[in-house]
């Protein structure tokens, strides 16, 4: 198969896999966004599916490597997989704590939901064409890049609590670091803009729908946490923050659907550079791509 050259529209700094250590204790605060259990559980719900979604993305990129000769893109694909390998493993550790804290009925329901999600992503890998899987991957990556920019631009971490805050900040920084990879692979092996747009919109709807299902199970599992944040002051505060957040996210999302969209041209907020520098300092044992545990 003929591939297009790996030539992003603007220079992008290197992709660095980082092995992090987070203290996911059984008493960690699940309402990690101050006074906002619903939004906290929406994030936690979407992250619950990452140990299935991110290995799917890795399988997709590894399949793409078989048809790409460009050494720059091949290197980026390997680094993408190395970062995603760390992401899903760290989220799996946090997910295990959350599952342990859930009542038996909701835990069993969540485990059934997660098994169904795993089966669906396995089916995508086994039955869908590579071009479709690449477009799904790019749709997801474009969506998360838009959200990550919002989170850094608005410094939503100022009203979050660790360790989930720390996990989220590290993860979204690396999402932005590898923001060009799925796009470039899709450009090389995909079926053009309209196919990327159509499949990408499906991917975003699919991902959000699954996240909301899992978040609903979490809301049912922890009603006391929800009830603890229902004062008038708490409702007013979270309404103000959500409006600001979703307005900025909508602005960042619009551009990803345009024919001339290129993640390489996105302007990164100063907080992105600061986060990269911080996590680089904290890494004691950097990974190479070949040292990452990878899914089958």
PDB file of C-alpha atoms in Angstrom, residues 7-296:
ATOM      1  CA  UNK A   7       4.771  15.893   7.088  1.00  0.00           C
ATOM      2  CA  UNK A   8       2.791  17.637   9.849  1.00  0.00           C
ATOM      3  CA  UNK A   9       1.934  21.248   9.202  1.00  0.00           C
ATOM      4  CA  UNK A  10       4.073  22.589  12.045  1.00  0.00           C
ATOM      5  CA  UNK A  11       6.847  21.211  14.255  1.00  0.00           C
ATOM      6  CA  UNK A  12       5.587  19.140  17.182  1.00  0.00           C
ATOM      7  CA  UNK A  13       7.737  18.425  20.204  1.00  0.00           C
ATOM      8  CA  UNK A  14       8.755  14.847  20.899  1.00  0.00           C
ATOM      9  CA  UNK A  15       6.489  12.205  22.380  1.00  0.00           C
ATOM     10  CA  UNK A  16       7.861  10.928  25.697  1.00  0.00           C
ATOM     11  CA  UNK A  17       6.458   7.836  27.447  1.00  0.00           C
ATOM     12  CA  UNK A  18       6.562   8.395  31.211  1.00  0.00           C
ATOM     13  CA  UNK A  19       6.162   5.776  33.931  1.00  0.00           C
ATOM     14  CA  UNK A  20       4.319   7.528  36.744  1.00  0.00           C
ATOM     15  CA  UNK A  21       3.494   6.558  40.315  1.00  0.00           C
ATOM     16  CA  UNK A  22       0.144   7.576  41.794  1.00  0.00           C
ATOM     17  CA  UNK A  23      -1.177   6.722  45.247  1.00  0.00           C
ATOM     18  CA  UNK A  24      -4.631   5.304  44.545  1.00  0.00           C
ATOM     19  CA  UNK A  25      -5.686   4.548  48.115  1.00  0.00           C
ATOM     20  CA  UNK A  26      -9.057   3.109  49.062  1.00  0.00           C
ATOM     21  CA  UNK A  27     -10.034   6.375  50.747  1.00  0.00           C
ATOM     22  CA  UNK A  28      -9.241   8.659  47.791  1.00  0.00           C
ATOM     23  CA  UNK A  29     -11.873  11.314  47.113  1.00  0.00           C
ATOM     24  CA  UNK A  30     -14.106  10.183  44.245  1.00  0.00           C
ATOM     25  CA  UNK A  31     -15.783  13.592  44.051  1.00  0.00           C
ATOM     26  CA  UNK A  32     -12.446  14.970  42.918  1.00  0.00           C
ATOM     27  CA  UNK A  33     -14.020  18.007  41.217  1.00  0.00           C
ATOM     28  CA  UNK A  34     -15.003  20.257  44.097  1.00  0.00           C
ATOM     29  CA  UNK A  35     -18.784  20.163  44.770  1.00  0.00           C
ATOM     30  CA  UNK A  36     -19.522  18.351  41.484  1.00  0.00           C
ATOM     31  CA  UNK A  37     -20.231  14.627  41.910  1.00  0.00           C
ATOM     32  CA  UNK A  38     -22.008  14.294  38.548  1.00  0.00           C
ATOM     33  CA  UNK A  39     -19.109  15.686  36.535  1.00  0.00           C
ATOM     34  CA  UNK A  40     -16.598  13.785  38.682  1.00  0.00           C
ATOM     35  CA  UNK A  41     -18.423  10.534  37.974  1.00  0.00           C
ATOM     36  CA  UNK A  42     -18.718  11.374  34.269  1.00  0.00           C
ATOM     37  CA  UNK A  43     -14.939  11.636  34.039  1.00  0.00           C
ATOM     38  CA  UNK A  44     -14.454   8.518  36.162  1.00  0.00           C
ATOM     39  CA  UNK A  45     -17.038   6.658  34.085  1.00  0.00           C
ATOM     40  CA  UNK A  46     -15.316   7.449  30.793  1.00  0.00           C
ATOM     41  CA  UNK A  47     -11.969   6.493  32.300  1.00  0.00           C
ATOM     42  CA  UNK A  48     -13.440   3.152  33.372  1.00  0.00           C
ATOM     43  CA  UNK A  49     -13.557   2.093  29.719  1.00  0.00           C
ATOM     44  CA  UNK A  50      -9.971   3.132  28.930  1.00  0.00           C
ATOM     45  CA  UNK A  51      -8.444  -0.291  29.717  1.00  0.00           C
ATOM     46  CA  UNK A  52     -10.486  -1.532  26.739  1.00  0.00           C
ATOM     47  CA  UNK A  53     -10.402   1.547  24.512  1.00  0.00           C
ATOM     48  CA  UNK A  54      -6.698   2.333  24.696  1.00  0.00           C
ATOM     49  CA  UNK A  55      -5.525  -1.226  23.900  1.00  0.00           C
ATOM     50  CA  UNK A  56      -7.900  -1.015  20.912  1.00  0.00           C
ATOM     51  CA  UNK A  57      -6.151   2.195  19.809  1.00  0.00           C
ATOM     52  CA  UNK A  58      -2.792   0.469  20.233  1.00  0.00           C
ATOM     53  CA  UNK A  59      -3.900  -2.533  18.148  1.00  0.00           C
ATOM     54  CA  UNK A  60      -5.073  -0.141  15.459  1.00  0.00           C
ATOM     55  CA  UNK A  61      -1.792   1.754  15.335  1.00  0.00           C
ATOM     56  CA  UNK A  62       0.222  -1.461  15.289  1.00  0.00           C
ATOM     57  CA  UNK A  63      -1.834  -2.650  12.337  1.00  0.00           C
ATOM     58  CA  UNK A  64      -1.112   0.633  10.581  1.00  0.00           C
ATOM     59  CA  UNK A  65       2.635   0.137  11.069  1.00  0.00           C
ATOM     60  CA  UNK A  66       2.534  -2.770   8.612  1.00  0.00           C
ATOM     61  CA  UNK A  67       1.654  -0.399   5.743  1.00  0.00           C
ATOM     62  CA  UNK A  68       3.676   2.692   6.632  1.00  0.00           C
ATOM     63  CA  UNK A  69       7.241   3.148   5.416  1.00  0.00           C
ATOM     64  CA  UNK A  70       7.866   6.657   6.707  1.00  0.00           C
ATOM     65  CA  UNK A  71      10.331   6.346   9.578  1.00  0.00           C
ATOM     66  CA  UNK A  72       9.137   9.510  11.335  1.00  0.00           C
ATOM     67  CA  UNK A  73       5.551   8.340  11.482  1.00  0.00           C
ATOM     68  CA  UNK A  74       6.607   4.837  12.499  1.00  0.00           C
ATOM     69  CA  UNK A  75       8.546   6.297  15.412  1.00  0.00           C
ATOM     70  CA  UNK A  76       5.554   8.414  16.451  1.00  0.00           C
ATOM     71  CA  UNK A  77       3.246   5.384  16.263  1.00  0.00           C
ATOM     72  CA  UNK A  78       5.537   3.431  18.587  1.00  0.00           C
ATOM     73  CA  UNK A  79       5.707   6.325  21.053  1.00  0.00           C
ATOM     74  CA  UNK A  80       1.925   6.726  20.886  1.00  0.00           C
ATOM     75  CA  UNK A  81       1.522   3.065  21.840  1.00  0.00           C
ATOM     76  CA  UNK A  82       4.061   3.445  24.638  1.00  0.00           C
ATOM     77  CA  UNK A  83       2.156   6.365  26.152  1.00  0.00           C
ATOM     78  CA  UNK A  84      -1.235   4.700  25.766  1.00  0.00           C
ATOM     79  CA  UNK A  85       0.150   1.548  27.356  1.00  0.00           C
ATOM     80  CA  UNK A  86       0.989   3.546  30.462  1.00  0.00           C
ATOM     81  CA  UNK A  87      -2.338   5.374  30.419  1.00  0.00           C
ATOM     82  CA  UNK A  88      -4.570   2.332  30.479  1.00  0.00           C
ATOM     83  CA  UNK A  89      -2.454   0.588  33.121  1.00  0.00           C
ATOM     84  CA  UNK A  90      -2.620   3.579  35.478  1.00  0.00           C
ATOM     85  CA  UNK A  91      -6.360   3.983  34.938  1.00  0.00           C
ATOM     86  CA  UNK A  92      -6.844   0.258  35.550  1.00  0.00           C
ATOM     87  CA  UNK A  93      -5.217   0.728  38.973  1.00  0.00           C
ATOM     88  CA  UNK A  94      -7.576   3.591  39.816  1.00  0.00           C
ATOM     89  CA  UNK A  95     -10.554   1.651  38.456  1.00  0.00           C
ATOM     90  CA  UNK A  96      -9.746  -1.305  40.717  1.00  0.00           C
ATOM     91  CA  UNK A  97     -10.000   0.949  43.772  1.00  0.00           C
ATOM     92  CA  UNK A  98     -13.338   2.352  42.626  1.00  0.00           C
ATOM     93  CA  UNK A  99     -14.732  -1.122  41.947  1.00  0.00           C
ATOM     94  CA  UNK A 100     -13.701  -2.309  45.419  1.00  0.00           C
ATOM     95  CA  UNK A 101     -15.631   0.554  46.969  1.00  0.00           C
ATOM     96  CA  UNK A 102     -18.837  -0.101  45.018  1.00  0.00           C
ATOM     97  CA  UNK A 103     -21.702  -2.073  46.606  1.00  0.00           C
ATOM     98  CA  UNK A 104     -21.954  -5.635  45.230  1.00  0.00           C
ATOM     99  CA  UNK A 105     -24.954  -4.998  42.956  1.00  0.00           C
ATOM    100  CA  UNK A 106     -23.436  -1.972  41.234  1.00  0.00           C
ATOM    101  CA  UNK A 107     -20.027  -3.645  41.091  1.00  0.00           C
ATOM    102  CA  UNK A 108     -21.513  -6.641  39.299  1.00  0.00           C
ATOM    103  CA  UNK A 109     -23.368  -4.375  36.887  1.00  0.00           C
ATOM    104  CA  UNK A 110     -20.228  -2.356  36.178  1.00  0.00           C
ATOM    105  CA  UNK A 111     -18.218  -5.515  35.524  1.00  0.00           C
ATOM    106  CA  UNK A 112     -20.875  -6.707  33.057  1.00  0.00           C
ATOM    107  CA  UNK A 113     -20.797  -3.343  31.294  1.00  0.00           C
ATOM    108  CA  UNK A 114     -17.020  -3.383  31.094  1.00  0.00           C
ATOM    109  CA  UNK A 115     -16.995  -6.933  29.694  1.00  0.00           C
ATOM    110  CA  UNK A 116     -19.438  -5.883  26.977  1.00  0.00           C
ATOM    111  CA  UNK A 117     -17.282  -2.857  26.136  1.00  0.00           C
ATOM    112  CA  UNK A 118     -14.156  -5.018  25.897  1.00  0.00           C
ATOM    113  CA  UNK A 119     -15.969  -7.409  23.555  1.00  0.00           C
ATOM    114  CA  UNK A 120     -17.135  -4.559  21.344  1.00  0.00           C
ATOM    115  CA  UNK A 121     -13.669  -3.075  20.922  1.00  0.00           C
ATOM    116  CA  UNK A 122     -12.282  -6.535  20.211  1.00  0.00           C
ATOM    117  CA  UNK A 123     -14.971  -6.892  17.540  1.00  0.00           C
ATOM    118  CA  UNK A 124     -14.007  -3.558  15.988  1.00  0.00           C
ATOM    119  CA  UNK A 125     -10.411  -4.782  15.675  1.00  0.00           C
ATOM    120  CA  UNK A 126     -11.438  -8.131  14.229  1.00  0.00           C
ATOM    121  CA  UNK A 127     -14.166  -7.094  11.780  1.00  0.00           C
ATOM    122  CA  UNK A 128     -13.736  -3.435  10.801  1.00  0.00           C
ATOM    123  CA  UNK A 129     -11.354  -2.268   8.056  1.00  0.00           C
ATOM    124  CA  UNK A 130      -8.154  -0.555   9.154  1.00  0.00           C
ATOM    125  CA  UNK A 131      -9.283   2.731   7.599  1.00  0.00           C
ATOM    126  CA  UNK A 132     -12.426   2.699   9.767  1.00  0.00           C
ATOM    127  CA  UNK A 133     -10.481   1.916  12.934  1.00  0.00           C
ATOM    128  CA  UNK A 134      -8.002   4.693  12.156  1.00  0.00           C
ATOM    129  CA  UNK A 135     -10.848   7.162  11.641  1.00  0.00           C
ATOM    130  CA  UNK A 136     -12.419   6.057  14.930  1.00  0.00           C
ATOM    131  CA  UNK A 137      -9.069   6.551  16.653  1.00  0.00           C
ATOM    132  CA  UNK A 138      -8.638  10.006  15.147  1.00  0.00           C
ATOM    133  CA  UNK A 139     -12.195  11.002  16.100  1.00  0.00           C
ATOM    134  CA  UNK A 140     -11.499  10.039  19.695  1.00  0.00           C
ATOM    135  CA  UNK A 141      -8.065  11.702  19.756  1.00  0.00           C
ATOM    136  CA  UNK A 142      -9.391  14.940  18.248  1.00  0.00           C
ATOM    137  CA  UNK A 143     -12.189  15.048  20.817  1.00  0.00           C
ATOM    138  CA  UNK A 144      -9.880  14.446  23.759  1.00  0.00           C
ATOM    139  CA  UNK A 145      -7.362  16.997  22.471  1.00  0.00           C
ATOM    140  CA  UNK A 146     -10.094  19.641  22.393  1.00  0.00           C
ATOM    141  CA  UNK A 147     -11.133  18.774  25.941  1.00  0.00           C
ATOM    142  CA  UNK A 148      -7.532  18.672  27.145  1.00  0.00           C
ATOM    143  CA  UNK A 149      -6.879  22.158  25.800  1.00  0.00           C
ATOM    144  CA  UNK A 150      -9.953  23.445  27.640  1.00  0.00           C
ATOM    145  CA  UNK A 151      -8.855  21.856  30.897  1.00  0.00           C
ATOM    146  CA  UNK A 152      -5.414  23.430  30.696  1.00  0.00           C
ATOM    147  CA  UNK A 153      -6.657  26.804  29.438  1.00  0.00           C
ATOM    148  CA  UNK A 154      -9.158  27.143  32.282  1.00  0.00           C
ATOM    149  CA  UNK A 155      -6.954  25.472  34.921  1.00  0.00           C
ATOM    150  CA  UNK A 156      -9.776  23.227  36.090  1.00  0.00           C
ATOM    151  CA  UNK A 157      -7.158  21.432  38.215  1.00  0.00           C
ATOM    152  CA  UNK A 158      -7.272  24.319  40.690  1.00  0.00           C
ATOM    153  CA  UNK A 159     -10.532  22.924  42.094  1.00  0.00           C
ATOM    154  CA  UNK A 160      -9.692  19.221  41.917  1.00  0.00           C
ATOM    155  CA  UNK A 161      -8.135  16.887  44.493  1.00  0.00           C
ATOM    156  CA  UNK A 162      -5.303  14.386  44.165  1.00  0.00           C
ATOM    157  CA  UNK A 163      -4.551  11.663  43.264  1.00  0.00           C
ATOM    158  CA  UNK A 164      -7.170  11.735  40.492  1.00  0.00           C
ATOM    159  CA  UNK A 165      -6.295  15.333  39.673  1.00  0.00           C
ATOM    160  CA  UNK A 166      -2.670  14.317  39.185  1.00  0.00           C
ATOM    161  CA  UNK A 167      -3.619  11.329  37.033  1.00  0.00           C
ATOM    162  CA  UNK A 168      -5.853  13.490  34.851  1.00  0.00           C
ATOM    163  CA  UNK A 169      -3.324  16.291  34.384  1.00  0.00           C
ATOM    164  CA  UNK A 170      -0.558  13.856  33.380  1.00  0.00           C
ATOM    165  CA  UNK A 171      -2.847  11.984  31.020  1.00  0.00           C
ATOM    166  CA  UNK A 172      -4.266  14.988  29.188  1.00  0.00           C
ATOM    167  CA  UNK A 173      -0.789  16.514  28.819  1.00  0.00           C
ATOM    168  CA  UNK A 174       0.373  13.355  27.055  1.00  0.00           C
ATOM    169  CA  UNK A 175      -2.802  13.279  24.958  1.00  0.00           C
ATOM    170  CA  UNK A 176      -1.775  16.668  23.603  1.00  0.00           C
ATOM    171  CA  UNK A 177       1.814  15.537  23.190  1.00  0.00           C
ATOM    172  CA  UNK A 178       0.778  12.759  20.782  1.00  0.00           C
ATOM    173  CA  UNK A 179      -2.117  14.702  19.246  1.00  0.00           C
ATOM    174  CA  UNK A 180      -0.834  14.415  15.644  1.00  0.00           C
ATOM    175  CA  UNK A 181      -0.255  10.659  15.480  1.00  0.00           C
ATOM    176  CA  UNK A 182      -3.727   9.255  14.793  1.00  0.00           C
ATOM    177  CA  UNK A 183      -4.411  12.131  12.386  1.00  0.00           C
ATOM    178  CA  UNK A 184      -1.224  11.452  10.412  1.00  0.00           C
ATOM    179  CA  UNK A 185      -1.881   7.691  10.298  1.00  0.00           C
ATOM    180  CA  UNK A 186      -5.441   8.342   9.137  1.00  0.00           C
ATOM    181  CA  UNK A 187      -4.170  10.738   6.469  1.00  0.00           C
ATOM    182  CA  UNK A 188      -1.719   8.096   5.253  1.00  0.00           C
ATOM    183  CA  UNK A 189      -4.045   5.079   5.190  1.00  0.00           C
ATOM    184  CA  UNK A 190      -7.588   6.434   5.518  1.00  0.00           C
ATOM    185  CA  UNK A 191     -10.350   7.228   3.054  1.00  0.00           C
ATOM    186  CA  UNK A 192     -10.335  11.006   3.096  1.00  0.00           C
ATOM    187  CA  UNK A 193     -12.004  13.829   4.959  1.00  0.00           C
ATOM    188  CA  UNK A 194     -15.666  12.790   4.693  1.00  0.00           C
ATOM    189  CA  UNK A 195     -14.983   9.263   5.908  1.00  0.00           C
ATOM    190  CA  UNK A 196     -12.837  10.605   8.757  1.00  0.00           C
ATOM    191  CA  UNK A 197     -15.555  13.080   9.723  1.00  0.00           C
ATOM    192  CA  UNK A 198     -18.396  10.568   9.596  1.00  0.00           C
ATOM    193  CA  UNK A 199     -16.548   7.859  11.501  1.00  0.00           C
ATOM    194  CA  UNK A 200     -15.062  10.362  13.929  1.00  0.00           C
ATOM    195  CA  UNK A 201     -18.505  11.661  14.850  1.00  0.00           C
ATOM    196  CA  UNK A 202     -19.625   8.079  15.441  1.00  0.00           C
ATOM    197  CA  UNK A 203     -16.567   7.481  17.644  1.00  0.00           C
ATOM    198  CA  UNK A 204     -17.289  10.542  19.763  1.00  0.00           C
ATOM    199  CA  UNK A 205     -20.956   9.669  20.202  1.00  0.00           C
ATOM    200  CA  UNK A 206     -20.047   6.065  20.998  1.00  0.00           C
ATOM    201  CA  UNK A 207     -17.395   7.017  23.563  1.00  0.00           C
ATOM    202  CA  UNK A 208     -19.602   9.608  25.284  1.00  0.00           C
ATOM    203  CA  UNK A 209     -22.537   7.189  25.379  1.00  0.00           C
ATOM    204  CA  UNK A 210     -20.475   4.450  27.005  1.00  0.00           C
ATOM    205  CA  UNK A 211     -19.029   6.915  29.505  1.00  0.00           C
ATOM    206  CA  UNK A 212     -22.486   8.113  30.500  1.00  0.00           C
ATOM    207  CA  UNK A 213     -23.685   4.558  31.039  1.00  0.00           C
ATOM    208  CA  UNK A 214     -20.783   3.826  33.369  1.00  0.00           C
ATOM    209  CA  UNK A 215     -21.189   7.181  35.116  1.00  0.00           C
ATOM    210  CA  UNK A 216     -24.841   6.317  35.758  1.00  0.00           C
ATOM    211  CA  UNK A 217     -23.808   3.119  37.498  1.00  0.00           C
ATOM    212  CA  UNK A 218     -21.369   5.084  39.654  1.00  0.00           C
ATOM    213  CA  UNK A 219     -24.040   7.635  40.583  1.00  0.00           C
ATOM    214  CA  UNK A 220     -26.227   4.768  41.788  1.00  0.00           C
ATOM    215  CA  UNK A 221     -23.326   3.218  43.690  1.00  0.00           C
ATOM    216  CA  UNK A 222     -22.449   6.322  45.708  1.00  0.00           C
ATOM    217  CA  UNK A 223     -25.684   8.172  46.534  1.00  0.00           C
ATOM    218  CA  UNK A 224     -24.260   9.506  49.797  1.00  0.00           C
ATOM    219  CA  UNK A 225     -21.484  11.304  47.923  1.00  0.00           C
ATOM    220  CA  UNK A 226     -24.029  12.851  45.578  1.00  0.00           C
ATOM    221  CA  UNK A 227     -26.245  13.956  48.468  1.00  0.00           C
ATOM    222  CA  UNK A 228     -23.332  15.587  50.279  1.00  0.00           C
ATOM    223  CA  UNK A 229     -22.971  18.211  47.536  1.00  0.00           C
ATOM    224  CA  UNK A 230     -26.525  19.454  47.052  1.00  0.00           C
ATOM    225  CA  UNK A 231     -26.485  22.785  48.862  1.00  0.00           C
ATOM    226  CA  UNK A 232     -27.630  25.878  46.975  1.00  0.00           C
ATOM    227  CA  UNK A 233     -24.093  27.289  47.102  1.00  0.00           C
ATOM    228  CA  UNK A 234     -22.624  24.081  45.656  1.00  0.00           C
ATOM    229  CA  UNK A 235     -25.197  23.968  42.850  1.00  0.00           C
ATOM    230  CA  UNK A 236     -24.564  27.606  41.934  1.00  0.00           C
ATOM    231  CA  UNK A 237     -20.794  27.133  41.917  1.00  0.00           C
ATOM    232  CA  UNK A 238     -20.821  24.062  39.698  1.00  0.00           C
ATOM    233  CA  UNK A 239     -23.334  25.638  37.308  1.00  0.00           C
ATOM    234  CA  UNK A 240     -21.010  28.615  36.798  1.00  0.00           C
ATOM    235  CA  UNK A 241     -17.990  26.375  36.278  1.00  0.00           C
ATOM    236  CA  UNK A 242     -19.791  24.036  33.886  1.00  0.00           C
ATOM    237  CA  UNK A 243     -21.049  26.872  31.712  1.00  0.00           C
ATOM    238  CA  UNK A 244     -17.558  28.283  31.412  1.00  0.00           C
ATOM    239  CA  UNK A 245     -16.091  24.837  30.742  1.00  0.00           C
ATOM    240  CA  UNK A 246     -18.577  23.773  28.085  1.00  0.00           C
ATOM    241  CA  UNK A 247     -18.469  27.134  26.286  1.00  0.00           C
ATOM    242  CA  UNK A 248     -14.696  26.856  25.941  1.00  0.00           C
ATOM    243  CA  UNK A 249     -14.881  23.177  24.972  1.00  0.00           C
ATOM    244  CA  UNK A 250     -17.445  23.927  22.263  1.00  0.00           C
ATOM    245  CA  UNK A 251     -15.144  26.592  20.851  1.00  0.00           C
ATOM    246  CA  UNK A 252     -12.235  24.137  20.793  1.00  0.00           C
ATOM    247  CA  UNK A 253     -14.366  21.362  19.298  1.00  0.00           C
ATOM    248  CA  UNK A 254     -15.665  23.328  16.311  1.00  0.00           C
ATOM    249  CA  UNK A 255     -12.302  23.394  14.591  1.00  0.00           C
ATOM    250  CA  UNK A 256     -11.790  19.618  14.571  1.00  0.00           C
ATOM    251  CA  UNK A 257     -14.672  19.149  12.111  1.00  0.00           C
ATOM    252  CA  UNK A 258     -13.355  21.541   9.447  1.00  0.00           C
ATOM    253  CA  UNK A 259     -11.711  20.160   6.272  1.00  0.00           C
ATOM    254  CA  UNK A 260      -8.485  22.065   6.969  1.00  0.00           C
ATOM    255  CA  UNK A 261      -8.156  20.900  10.590  1.00  0.00           C
ATOM    256  CA  UNK A 262      -4.641  19.836  11.558  1.00  0.00           C
ATOM    257  CA  UNK A 263      -3.701  19.034  15.172  1.00  0.00           C
ATOM    258  CA  UNK A 264      -0.124  20.051  14.424  1.00  0.00           C
ATOM    259  CA  UNK A 265      -1.294  23.648  14.041  1.00  0.00           C
ATOM    260  CA  UNK A 266      -3.128  23.811  17.359  1.00  0.00           C
ATOM    261  CA  UNK A 267      -1.769  26.425  19.729  1.00  0.00           C
ATOM    262  CA  UNK A 268      -0.880  24.871  23.055  1.00  0.00           C
ATOM    263  CA  UNK A 269      -1.661  26.845  26.236  1.00  0.00           C
ATOM    264  CA  UNK A 270       1.255  27.806  28.514  1.00  0.00           C
ATOM    265  CA  UNK A 271      -0.043  25.330  31.114  1.00  0.00           C
ATOM    266  CA  UNK A 272       0.777  22.499  28.689  1.00  0.00           C
ATOM    267  CA  UNK A 273       4.472  23.426  28.626  1.00  0.00           C
ATOM    268  CA  UNK A 274       4.522  23.765  32.414  1.00  0.00           C
ATOM    269  CA  UNK A 275       2.895  20.344  32.864  1.00  0.00           C
ATOM    270  CA  UNK A 276       5.355  18.693  30.480  1.00  0.00           C
ATOM    271  CA  UNK A 277       8.280  20.136  32.381  1.00  0.00           C
ATOM    272  CA  UNK A 278       6.852  19.063  35.733  1.00  0.00           C
ATOM    273  CA  UNK A 279       6.188  15.461  34.735  1.00  0.00           C
ATOM    274  CA  UNK A 280       9.554  15.197  33.009  1.00  0.00           C
ATOM    275  CA  UNK A 281      11.191  16.172  36.312  1.00  0.00           C
ATOM    276  CA  UNK A 282       9.158  13.605  38.214  1.00  0.00           C
ATOM    277  CA  UNK A 283       9.996  10.661  36.001  1.00  0.00           C
ATOM    278  CA  UNK A 284      12.722   8.587  37.615  1.00  0.00           C
ATOM    279  CA  UNK A 285      12.744   5.727  35.103  1.00  0.00           C
ATOM    280  CA  UNK A 286      11.723   6.812  31.565  1.00  0.00           C
ATOM    281  CA  UNK A 287      10.357   4.074  29.318  1.00  0.00           C
ATOM    282  CA  UNK A 288      11.354   3.182  25.829  1.00  0.00           C
ATOM    283  CA  UNK A 289       8.589   2.009  23.503  1.00  0.00           C
ATOM    284  CA  UNK A 290       9.844  -1.569  23.652  1.00  0.00           C
ATOM    285  CA  UNK A 291       9.717  -1.688  27.459  1.00  0.00           C
ATOM    286  CA  UNK A 292       5.984  -1.064  27.708  1.00  0.00           C
ATOM    287  CA  UNK A 293       3.626  -3.871  28.555  1.00  0.00           C
ATOM    288  CA  UNK A 294       1.387  -4.233  25.507  1.00  0.00           C
ATOM    289  CA  UNK A 295      -2.016  -5.855  24.995  1.00  0.00           C
ATOM    290  CA  UNK A 296      -2.652  -8.617  22.518  1.00  0.00           C
TER     291      UNK A 296
END
